[in-house]
mmCIF file of C-alpha atoms in Angstrom:
data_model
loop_
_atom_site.group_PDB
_atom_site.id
_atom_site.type_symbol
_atom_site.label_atom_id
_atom_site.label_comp_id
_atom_site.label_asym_id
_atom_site.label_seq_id
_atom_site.Cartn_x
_atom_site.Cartn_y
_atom_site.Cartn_z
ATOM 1 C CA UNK A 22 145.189 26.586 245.949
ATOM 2 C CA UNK A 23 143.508 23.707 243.669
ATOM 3 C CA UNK A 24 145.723 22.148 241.346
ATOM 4 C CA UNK A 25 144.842 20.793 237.864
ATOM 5 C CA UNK A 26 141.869 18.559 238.076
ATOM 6 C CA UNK A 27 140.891 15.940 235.547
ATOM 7 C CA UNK A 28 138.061 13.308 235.662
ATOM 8 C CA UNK A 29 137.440 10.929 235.458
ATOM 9 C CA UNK A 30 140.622 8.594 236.553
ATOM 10 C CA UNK A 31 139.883 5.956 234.802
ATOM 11 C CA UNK A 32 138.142 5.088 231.810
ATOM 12 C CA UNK A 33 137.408 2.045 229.359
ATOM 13 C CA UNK A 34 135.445 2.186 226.263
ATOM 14 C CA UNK A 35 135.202 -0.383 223.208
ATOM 15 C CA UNK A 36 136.346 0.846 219.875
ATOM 16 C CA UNK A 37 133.692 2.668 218.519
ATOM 17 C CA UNK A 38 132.245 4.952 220.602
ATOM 18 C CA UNK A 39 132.995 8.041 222.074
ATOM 19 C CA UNK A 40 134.680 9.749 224.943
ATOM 20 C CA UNK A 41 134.236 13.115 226.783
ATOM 21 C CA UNK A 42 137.363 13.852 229.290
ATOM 22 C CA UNK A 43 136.896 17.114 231.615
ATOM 23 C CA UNK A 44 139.917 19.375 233.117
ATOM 24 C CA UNK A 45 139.257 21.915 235.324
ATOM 25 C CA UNK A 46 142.453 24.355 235.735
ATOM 26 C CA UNK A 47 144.038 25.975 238.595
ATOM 27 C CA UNK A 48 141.651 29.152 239.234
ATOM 28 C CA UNK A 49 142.677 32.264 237.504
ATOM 29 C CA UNK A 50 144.649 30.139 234.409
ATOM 30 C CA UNK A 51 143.145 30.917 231.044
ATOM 31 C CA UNK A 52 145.319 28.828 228.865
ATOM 32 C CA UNK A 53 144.585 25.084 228.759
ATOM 33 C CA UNK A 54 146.747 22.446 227.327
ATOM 34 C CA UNK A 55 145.759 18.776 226.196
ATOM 35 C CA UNK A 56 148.335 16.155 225.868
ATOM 36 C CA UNK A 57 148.482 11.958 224.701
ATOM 37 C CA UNK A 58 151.047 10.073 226.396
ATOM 38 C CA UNK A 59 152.161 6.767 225.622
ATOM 39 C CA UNK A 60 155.065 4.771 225.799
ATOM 40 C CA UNK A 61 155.921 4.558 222.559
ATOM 41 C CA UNK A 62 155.223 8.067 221.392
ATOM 42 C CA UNK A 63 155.859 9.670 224.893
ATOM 43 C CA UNK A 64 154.121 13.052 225.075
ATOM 44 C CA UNK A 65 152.148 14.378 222.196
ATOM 45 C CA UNK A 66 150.486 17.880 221.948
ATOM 46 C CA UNK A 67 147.221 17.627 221.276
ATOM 47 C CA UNK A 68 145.265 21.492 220.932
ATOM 48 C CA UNK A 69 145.753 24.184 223.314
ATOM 49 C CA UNK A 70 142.640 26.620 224.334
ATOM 50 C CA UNK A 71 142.724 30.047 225.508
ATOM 51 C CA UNK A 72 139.589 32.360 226.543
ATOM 52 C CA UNK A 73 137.385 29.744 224.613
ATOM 53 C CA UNK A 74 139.269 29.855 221.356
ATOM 54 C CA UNK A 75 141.611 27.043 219.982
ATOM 55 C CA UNK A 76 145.057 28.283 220.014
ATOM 56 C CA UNK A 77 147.197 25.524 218.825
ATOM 57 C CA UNK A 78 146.866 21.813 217.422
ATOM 58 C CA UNK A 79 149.092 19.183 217.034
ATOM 59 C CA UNK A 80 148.572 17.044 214.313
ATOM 60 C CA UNK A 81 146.161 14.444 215.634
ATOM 61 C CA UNK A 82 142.892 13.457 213.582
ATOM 62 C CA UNK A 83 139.672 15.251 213.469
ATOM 63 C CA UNK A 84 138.375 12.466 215.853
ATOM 64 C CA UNK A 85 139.966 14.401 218.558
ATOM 65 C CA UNK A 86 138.473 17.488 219.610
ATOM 66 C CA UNK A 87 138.085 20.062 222.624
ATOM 67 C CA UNK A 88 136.789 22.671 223.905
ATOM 68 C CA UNK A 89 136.729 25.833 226.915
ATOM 69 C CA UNK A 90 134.116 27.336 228.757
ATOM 70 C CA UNK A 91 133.899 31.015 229.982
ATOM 71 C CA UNK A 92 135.197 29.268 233.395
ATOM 72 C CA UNK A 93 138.253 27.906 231.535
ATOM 73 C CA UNK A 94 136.952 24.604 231.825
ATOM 74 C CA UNK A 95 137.864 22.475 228.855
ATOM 75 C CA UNK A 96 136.887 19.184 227.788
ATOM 76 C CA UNK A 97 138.182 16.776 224.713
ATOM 77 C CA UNK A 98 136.588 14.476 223.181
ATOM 78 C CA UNK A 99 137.142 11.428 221.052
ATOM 79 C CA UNK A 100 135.189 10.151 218.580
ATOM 80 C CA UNK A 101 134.710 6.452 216.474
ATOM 81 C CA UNK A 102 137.508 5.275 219.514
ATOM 82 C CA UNK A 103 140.245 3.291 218.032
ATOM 83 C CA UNK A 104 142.384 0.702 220.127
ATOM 84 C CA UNK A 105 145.491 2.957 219.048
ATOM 85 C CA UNK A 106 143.942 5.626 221.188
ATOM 86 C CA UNK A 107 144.683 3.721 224.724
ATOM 87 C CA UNK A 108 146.669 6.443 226.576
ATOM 88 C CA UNK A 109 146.887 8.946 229.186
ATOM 89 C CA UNK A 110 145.459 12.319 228.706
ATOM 90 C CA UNK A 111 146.913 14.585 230.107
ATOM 91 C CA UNK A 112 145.767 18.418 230.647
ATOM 92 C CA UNK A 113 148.189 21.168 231.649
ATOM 93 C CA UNK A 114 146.864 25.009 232.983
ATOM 94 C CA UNK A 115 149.115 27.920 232.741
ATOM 95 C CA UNK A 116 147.907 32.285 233.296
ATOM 96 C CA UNK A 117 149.455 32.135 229.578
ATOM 97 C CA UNK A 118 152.476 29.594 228.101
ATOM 98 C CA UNK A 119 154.584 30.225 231.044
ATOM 99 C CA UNK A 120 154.936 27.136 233.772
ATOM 100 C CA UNK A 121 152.435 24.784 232.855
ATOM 101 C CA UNK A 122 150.570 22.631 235.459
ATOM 102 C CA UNK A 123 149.556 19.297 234.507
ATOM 103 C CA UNK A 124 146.593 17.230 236.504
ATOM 104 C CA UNK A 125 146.929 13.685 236.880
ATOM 105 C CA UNK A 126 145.572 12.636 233.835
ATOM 106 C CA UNK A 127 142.508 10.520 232.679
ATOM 107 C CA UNK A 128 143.931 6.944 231.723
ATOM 108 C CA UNK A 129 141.816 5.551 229.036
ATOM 109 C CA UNK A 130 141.367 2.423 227.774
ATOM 110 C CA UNK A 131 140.254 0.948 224.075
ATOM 111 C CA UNK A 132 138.923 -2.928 224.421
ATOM 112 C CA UNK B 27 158.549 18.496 212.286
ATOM 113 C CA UNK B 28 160.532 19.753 215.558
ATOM 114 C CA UNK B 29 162.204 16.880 217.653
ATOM 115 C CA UNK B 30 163.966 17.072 221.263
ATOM 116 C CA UNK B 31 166.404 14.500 221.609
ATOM 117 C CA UNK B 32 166.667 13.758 225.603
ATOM 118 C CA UNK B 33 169.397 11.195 226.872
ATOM 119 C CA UNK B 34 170.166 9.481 228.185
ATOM 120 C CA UNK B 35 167.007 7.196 227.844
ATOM 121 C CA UNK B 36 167.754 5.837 231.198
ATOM 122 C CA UNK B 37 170.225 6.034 234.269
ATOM 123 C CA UNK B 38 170.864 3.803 236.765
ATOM 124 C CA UNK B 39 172.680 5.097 239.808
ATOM 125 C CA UNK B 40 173.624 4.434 243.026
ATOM 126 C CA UNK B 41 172.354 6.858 245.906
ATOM 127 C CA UNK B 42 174.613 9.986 246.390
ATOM 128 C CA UNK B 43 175.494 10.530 243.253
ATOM 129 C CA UNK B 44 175.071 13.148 240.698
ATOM 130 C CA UNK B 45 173.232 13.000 237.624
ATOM 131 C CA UNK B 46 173.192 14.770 234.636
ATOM 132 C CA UNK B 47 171.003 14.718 231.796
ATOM 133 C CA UNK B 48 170.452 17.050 228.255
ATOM 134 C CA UNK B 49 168.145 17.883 225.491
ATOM 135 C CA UNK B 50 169.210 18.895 222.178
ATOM 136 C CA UNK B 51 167.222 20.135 219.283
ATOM 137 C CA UNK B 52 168.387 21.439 215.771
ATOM 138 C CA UNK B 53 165.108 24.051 216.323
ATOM 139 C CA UNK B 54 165.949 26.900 218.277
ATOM 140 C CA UNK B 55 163.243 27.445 221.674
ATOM 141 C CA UNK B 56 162.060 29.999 223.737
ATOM 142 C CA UNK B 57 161.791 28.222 226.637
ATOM 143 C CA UNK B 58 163.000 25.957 228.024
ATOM 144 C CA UNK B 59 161.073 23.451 230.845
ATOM 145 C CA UNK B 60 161.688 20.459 232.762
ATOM 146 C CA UNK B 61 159.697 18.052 234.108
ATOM 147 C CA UNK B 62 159.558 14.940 236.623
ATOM 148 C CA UNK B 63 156.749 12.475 236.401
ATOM 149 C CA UNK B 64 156.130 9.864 238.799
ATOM 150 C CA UNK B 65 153.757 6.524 238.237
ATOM 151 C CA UNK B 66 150.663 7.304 237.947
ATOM 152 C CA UNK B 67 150.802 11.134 238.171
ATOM 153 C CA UNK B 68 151.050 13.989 235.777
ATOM 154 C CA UNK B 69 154.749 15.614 235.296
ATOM 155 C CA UNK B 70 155.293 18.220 238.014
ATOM 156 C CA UNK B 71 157.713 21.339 236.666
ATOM 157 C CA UNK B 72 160.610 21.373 238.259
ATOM 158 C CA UNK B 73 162.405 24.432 236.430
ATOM 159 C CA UNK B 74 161.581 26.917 233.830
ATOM 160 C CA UNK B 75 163.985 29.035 231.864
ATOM 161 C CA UNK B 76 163.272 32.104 230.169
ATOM 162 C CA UNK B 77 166.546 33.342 228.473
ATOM 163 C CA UNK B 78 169.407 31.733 226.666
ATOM 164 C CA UNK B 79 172.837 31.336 229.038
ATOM 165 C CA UNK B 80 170.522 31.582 231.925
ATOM 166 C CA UNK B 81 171.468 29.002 234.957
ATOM 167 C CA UNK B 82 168.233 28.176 237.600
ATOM 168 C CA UNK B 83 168.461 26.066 240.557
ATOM 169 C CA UNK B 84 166.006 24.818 242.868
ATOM 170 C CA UNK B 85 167.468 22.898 245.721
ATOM 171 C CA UNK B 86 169.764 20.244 244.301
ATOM 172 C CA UNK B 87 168.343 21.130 241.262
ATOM 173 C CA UNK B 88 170.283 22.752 238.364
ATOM 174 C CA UNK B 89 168.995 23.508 234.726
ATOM 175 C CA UNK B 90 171.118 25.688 231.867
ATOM 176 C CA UNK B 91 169.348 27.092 228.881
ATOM 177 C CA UNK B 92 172.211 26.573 226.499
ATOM 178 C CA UNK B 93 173.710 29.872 224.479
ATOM 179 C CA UNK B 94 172.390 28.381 221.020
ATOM 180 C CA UNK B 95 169.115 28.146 222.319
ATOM 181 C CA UNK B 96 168.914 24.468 220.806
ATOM 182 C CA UNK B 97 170.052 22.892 223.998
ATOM 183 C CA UNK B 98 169.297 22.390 227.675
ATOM 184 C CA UNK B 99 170.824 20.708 230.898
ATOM 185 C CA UNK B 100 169.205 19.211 234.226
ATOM 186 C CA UNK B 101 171.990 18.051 236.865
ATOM 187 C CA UNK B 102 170.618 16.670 240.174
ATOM 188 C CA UNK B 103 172.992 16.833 242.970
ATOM 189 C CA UNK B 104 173.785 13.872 245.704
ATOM 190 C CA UNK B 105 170.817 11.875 244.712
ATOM 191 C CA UNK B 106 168.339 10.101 247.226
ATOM 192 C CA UNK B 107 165.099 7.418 246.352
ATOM 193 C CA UNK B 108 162.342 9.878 245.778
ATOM 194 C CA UNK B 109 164.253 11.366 242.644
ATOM 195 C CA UNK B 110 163.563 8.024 241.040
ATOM 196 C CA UNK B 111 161.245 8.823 238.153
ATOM 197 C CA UNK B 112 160.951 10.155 234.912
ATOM 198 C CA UNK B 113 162.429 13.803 234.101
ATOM 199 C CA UNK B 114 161.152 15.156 230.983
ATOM 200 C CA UNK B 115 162.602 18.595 229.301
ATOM 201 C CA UNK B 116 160.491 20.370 226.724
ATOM 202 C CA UNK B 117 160.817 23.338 224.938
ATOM 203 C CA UNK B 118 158.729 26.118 223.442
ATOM 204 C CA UNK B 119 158.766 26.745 220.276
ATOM 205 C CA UNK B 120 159.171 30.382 218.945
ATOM 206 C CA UNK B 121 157.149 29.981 215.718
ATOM 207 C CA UNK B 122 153.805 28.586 216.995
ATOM 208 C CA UNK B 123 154.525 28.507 221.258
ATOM 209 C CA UNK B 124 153.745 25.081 220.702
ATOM 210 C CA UNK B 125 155.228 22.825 223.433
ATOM 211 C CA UNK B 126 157.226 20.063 222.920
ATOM 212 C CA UNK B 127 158.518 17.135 224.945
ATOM 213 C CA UNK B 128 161.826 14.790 225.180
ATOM 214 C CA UNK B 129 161.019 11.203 225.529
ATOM 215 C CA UNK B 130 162.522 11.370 228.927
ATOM 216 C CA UNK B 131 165.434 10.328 231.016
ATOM 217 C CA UNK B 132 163.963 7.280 233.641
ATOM 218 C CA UNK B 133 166.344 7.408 236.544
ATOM 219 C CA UNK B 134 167.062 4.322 238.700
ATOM 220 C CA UNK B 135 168.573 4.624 242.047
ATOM 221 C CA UNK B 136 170.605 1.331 242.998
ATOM 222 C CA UNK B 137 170.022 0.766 246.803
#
């Protein structure tokens, strides 16, 4: 079956504006995780979404947002970018907080 | 906040050998998980573990979910190239089922 996808890949953006990232999860998972990864700060929850609602947050600013569809689609999105939000999103699907599956993440980059 | 404290940091080895990293918390988890992430990818699961004591393998795999519930093992057995990456453990937190990471364990194999 599928796996995780996210799109796009790749991304650059100049501080400022605003970013939409898409993950579509393996079919029949109704949880949806979002993560930041950089090197310095390794892997940082971001806000979890199951059957549409918010779940969990981590303690990132309002800039950063999400949301799920009735297809358990999610997207996140970043507002006012800064260049301290250069990372690699990553989104993880699980049936519910057992064996997450992550995609291969949307790299994106502040300039 | 709650912290995982992987190490080692990194491991350089040569091939055939075994290696054996931990993660240790002073929060107790649910659930235990580890991951492997190569470049460019998302981390793939590797093992999960459900109840404290219990001891999973998969292949040359072995993980413990320590008795406390505050700690965790991954051993990989006779080593080859492709387990050169990064292995990640997180746990799941019983307050909140929020997930969170180590700062992983990058493992070198010397040719």
């Amino acid at each position: 079956k599928a796996g995780v996808t996210q799109t796009p890949r790749y991304l650059i953006k100049t501080r400022g504006q605003q970013v939409t990232l898409s993950c579509s999860p393996i079919s029949g998972h109704r949880s949806v995780s979002w993560y930041q990864q950089t090197p310095g700060q390794g892997l940082q929850f971001l806000f979890e979404y199951f059957s549409e609602t918010q779940r969990n947050k981590g303690n990132f600013p309002g800039r950063f947002s999400g949301r799920q569809f009735s297809n358990s689609r999610s997207e996140m999105n970043v507002s006012t970018l800064e260049l301290g939000d250069s990372a690699l999103y990553l989104c993880a699907s699980s049936l519910d907080r057992e064996g997450y599956t992550f995609g291969s993440g949307t790299r994106l980059t502040v300039v | 906040g709650q912290q995982l404290n992987q190490s080692p940091q990194s491991m350089f080895i040569q091939e055939g050998e075994d290696v054996s990293m931990n993660c240790t918390s002073s929060s107790i988890f649910n659930t235990w998980l580890w991951y492997k992430q190569d470049p460019g990818e998302g981390p793939v699961l590797l093992i999960a573990l459900y109840k404290a004591g219990e001891l999973t393998s998969n292949g040359r795999l072995t993980a413990q979910f320590g008795i406390t519930r505050k700690d965790s093992f991954l051993n990989i057995s006779a080593s080859i190239p492709s387990d050169v990456g990064i292995y990640f453990c997180a746990g799941l937190t019983p307050r909140d089922d929020k997930i969170i990471f180590g700062k992983g364990t990058r493992l070198h194999i010397l040719p």
